[in-house]
PDB file of C-alpha atoms in Angstrom:
ATOM      1  CA  TYR A   1     -80.322-160.922-150.814  1.00 44.00           C
ATOM      2  CA  MET A   2     -79.705-161.332-154.518  1.00 48.00           C
ATOM      3  CA  GLN A   3     -76.922-159.493-156.211  1.00 51.00           C
ATOM      4  CA  GLY A   4     -77.751-156.349-158.093  1.00 52.00           C
ATOM      5  CA  GLY A   5     -77.408-153.738-155.408  1.00 56.00           C
ATOM      6  CA  LYS A   6     -79.973-152.271-153.103  1.00 63.00           C
ATOM      7  CA  ASP A   7     -81.120-149.466-155.381  1.00 69.00           C
ATOM      8  CA  MET A   8     -82.769-150.850-158.494  1.00 74.00           C
ATOM      9  CA  ILE A   9     -85.566-149.737-160.766  1.00 78.00           C
ATOM     10  CA  PRO A  10     -88.716-151.912-160.785  1.00 80.00           C
ATOM     11  CA  SER A  11     -88.283-153.105-164.378  1.00 81.00           C
ATOM     12  CA  LYS A  12     -84.822-154.528-163.600  1.00 83.00           C
ATOM     13  CA  ILE A  13     -86.076-156.247-160.446  1.00 84.00           C
ATOM     14  CA  ASN A  14     -88.940-157.742-162.452  1.00 85.00           C
ATOM     15  CA  ARG A  15     -86.539-159.060-165.121  1.00 86.00           C
ATOM     16  CA  MET A  16     -84.385-160.670-162.409  1.00 88.00           C
ATOM     17  CA  LEU A  17     -87.458-162.276-160.778  1.00 89.00           C
ATOM     18  CA  MET A  18     -88.664-163.584-164.138  1.00 90.00           C
ATOM     19  CA  LYS A  19     -85.261-165.164-164.727  1.00 92.00           C
ATOM     20  CA  ILE A  20     -85.160-166.701-161.222  1.00 91.00           C
ATOM     21  CA  ASN A  21     -88.666-168.145-161.675  1.00 90.00           C
ATOM     22  CA  ASN A  22     -88.189-169.145-165.330  1.00 93.00           C
ATOM     23  CA  SER A  23     -91.243-167.011-166.112  1.00 92.00           C
ATOM     24  CA  THR A  24     -92.331-165.651-169.454  1.00 92.00           C
ATOM     25  CA  TYR A  25     -94.717-162.765-170.071  1.00 90.00           C
ATOM     26  CA  GLN A  26     -97.306-165.306-171.211  1.00 92.00           C
ATOM     27  CA  SER A  27     -96.865-167.550-168.154  1.00 92.00           C
ATOM     28  CA  LEU A  28     -97.356-164.511-165.899  1.00 91.00           C
ATOM     29  CA  ALA A  29    -100.409-163.440-167.905  1.00 91.00           C
ATOM     30  CA  ASP A  30    -101.842-166.935-167.460  1.00 92.00           C
ATOM     31  CA  GLU A  31    -101.079-166.861-163.718  1.00 89.00           C
ATOM     32  CA  ILE A  32    -102.991-163.608-163.168  1.00 87.00           C
ATOM     33  CA  GLY A  33    -105.843-164.578-165.488  1.00 89.00           C
ATOM     34  CA  ASN A  34    -104.990-162.300-168.383  1.00 84.00           C
ATOM     35  CA  LYS A  35    -105.056-163.592-171.961  1.00 83.00           C
ATOM     36  CA  SER A  36    -102.511-161.130-173.321  1.00 87.00           C
ATOM     37  CA  SER A  37     -98.783-161.257-172.632  1.00 89.00           C
ATOM     38  CA  THR A  38     -98.667-157.604-173.754  1.00 88.00           C
ATOM     39  CA  ALA A  39    -100.836-156.636-170.777  1.00 83.00           C
ATOM     40  CA  VAL A  40     -98.070-158.032-168.558  1.00 85.00           C
ATOM     41  CA  ARG A  41     -95.043-156.937-170.578  1.00 86.00           C
ATOM     42  CA  ASN A  42     -96.022-153.267-170.784  1.00 84.00           C
ATOM     43  CA  PRO A  43     -96.191-152.560-167.028  1.00 80.00           C
ATOM     44  CA  LEU A  44     -93.208-154.841-166.267  1.00 79.00           C
ATOM     45  CA  THR A  45     -90.907-153.054-168.686  1.00 78.00           C
ATOM     46  CA  ARG A  46     -92.088-149.541-167.883  1.00 75.00           C
ATOM     47  CA  GLU A  47     -89.209-147.591-166.355  1.00 69.00           C
ATOM     48  CA  THR A  48     -91.405-145.123-164.472  1.00 72.00           C
ATOM     49  CA  ASN A  49     -94.940-144.763-163.166  1.00 76.00           C
ATOM     50  CA  MET A  50     -95.674-148.431-162.535  1.00 77.00           C
ATOM     51  CA  ARG A  51     -98.798-148.689-160.388  1.00 80.00           C
ATOM     52  CA  ILE A  52     -98.177-150.353-157.046  1.00 83.00           C
ATOM     53  CA  SER A  53    -101.248-152.531-157.539  1.00 84.00           C
ATOM     54  CA  SER A  54     -99.893-153.761-160.896  1.00 82.00           C
ATOM     55  CA  MET A  55     -96.474-154.486-159.473  1.00 84.00           C
ATOM     56  CA  LYS A  56     -97.992-156.232-156.429  1.00 88.00           C
ATOM     57  CA  GLU A  57    -100.136-158.485-158.631  1.00 87.00           C
ATOM     58  CA  LEU A  58     -97.165-159.497-160.770  1.00 86.00           C
ATOM     59  CA  LEU A  59     -94.877-159.968-157.759  1.00 89.00           C
ATOM     60  CA  ASP A  60     -97.477-162.268-156.215  1.00 90.00           C
ATOM     61  CA  ALA A  61     -97.452-164.340-159.418  1.00 89.00           C
ATOM     62  CA  MET A  62     -93.650-164.625-159.119  1.00 89.00           C
ATOM     63  CA  ASP A  63     -93.796-165.575-155.416  1.00 90.00           C
ATOM     64  CA  ALA A  64     -92.256-162.277-154.303  1.00 91.00           C
ATOM     65  CA  GLU A  65     -93.393-159.411-152.111  1.00 90.00           C
ATOM     66  CA  LEU A  66     -93.178-155.638-151.988  1.00 89.00           C
ATOM     67  CA  VAL A  67     -91.320-154.327-148.932  1.00 90.00           C
ATOM     68  CA  VAL A  68     -90.998-150.784-147.595  1.00 88.00           C
ATOM     69  CA  ARG A  69     -87.965-150.267-145.367  1.00 88.00           C
ATOM     70  CA  THR A  70     -86.678-147.134-143.680  1.00 90.00           C
ATOM     71  CA  LYS A  71     -83.300-146.081-145.032  1.00 86.00           C
ATOM     72  CA  ASP A  72     -81.648-146.753-141.682  1.00 89.00           C
ATOM     73  CA  GLY A  73     -83.034-150.319-141.771  1.00 88.00           C
ATOM     74  CA  LYS A  74     -84.777-150.045-138.402  1.00 93.00           C
ATOM     75  CA  TYR A  75     -88.315-150.598-139.720  1.00 91.00           C
ATOM     76  CA  GLU A  76     -89.771-152.724-142.498  1.00 93.00           C
ATOM     77  CA  TRP A  77     -93.287-153.431-143.768  1.00 92.00           C
ATOM     78  CA  VAL A  78     -94.605-155.821-146.392  1.00 92.00           C
ATOM     79  CA  ILE A  79     -97.272-154.357-148.703  1.00 88.00           C
ATOM     80  CA  GLU A  80    -100.365-156.568-148.703  1.00 84.00           C
ATOM     81  CA  ASP A  81    -103.550-156.431-150.720  1.00 71.00           C
ATOM     82  CA  ALA A  82    -106.096-154.000-149.306  1.00 58.00           C
ATOM     83  CA  LYS A  83    -108.728-156.733-149.786  1.00 58.00           C
ATOM     84  CA  LYS A  84    -107.140-159.035-147.162  1.00 51.00           C
TER      85      LYS A  84
END
């Protein structure tokens, strides 16, 4: 996996994904159907209390996924939309 260590806060992961995908706040807002780049920037830069649904929506727009893995690495699940 990408450098940066295994323990990272969501806002740093989001910044790395934006850089990898050459995304801007406005391009992500456009991708998820939101007119305002501020509506994307605020949750992406929040250090704590980011809603999983918000992060999932933005990760989808950056072609990434949210994974839950046990600390021993034996089990792993990918978070999907409840609507699927």
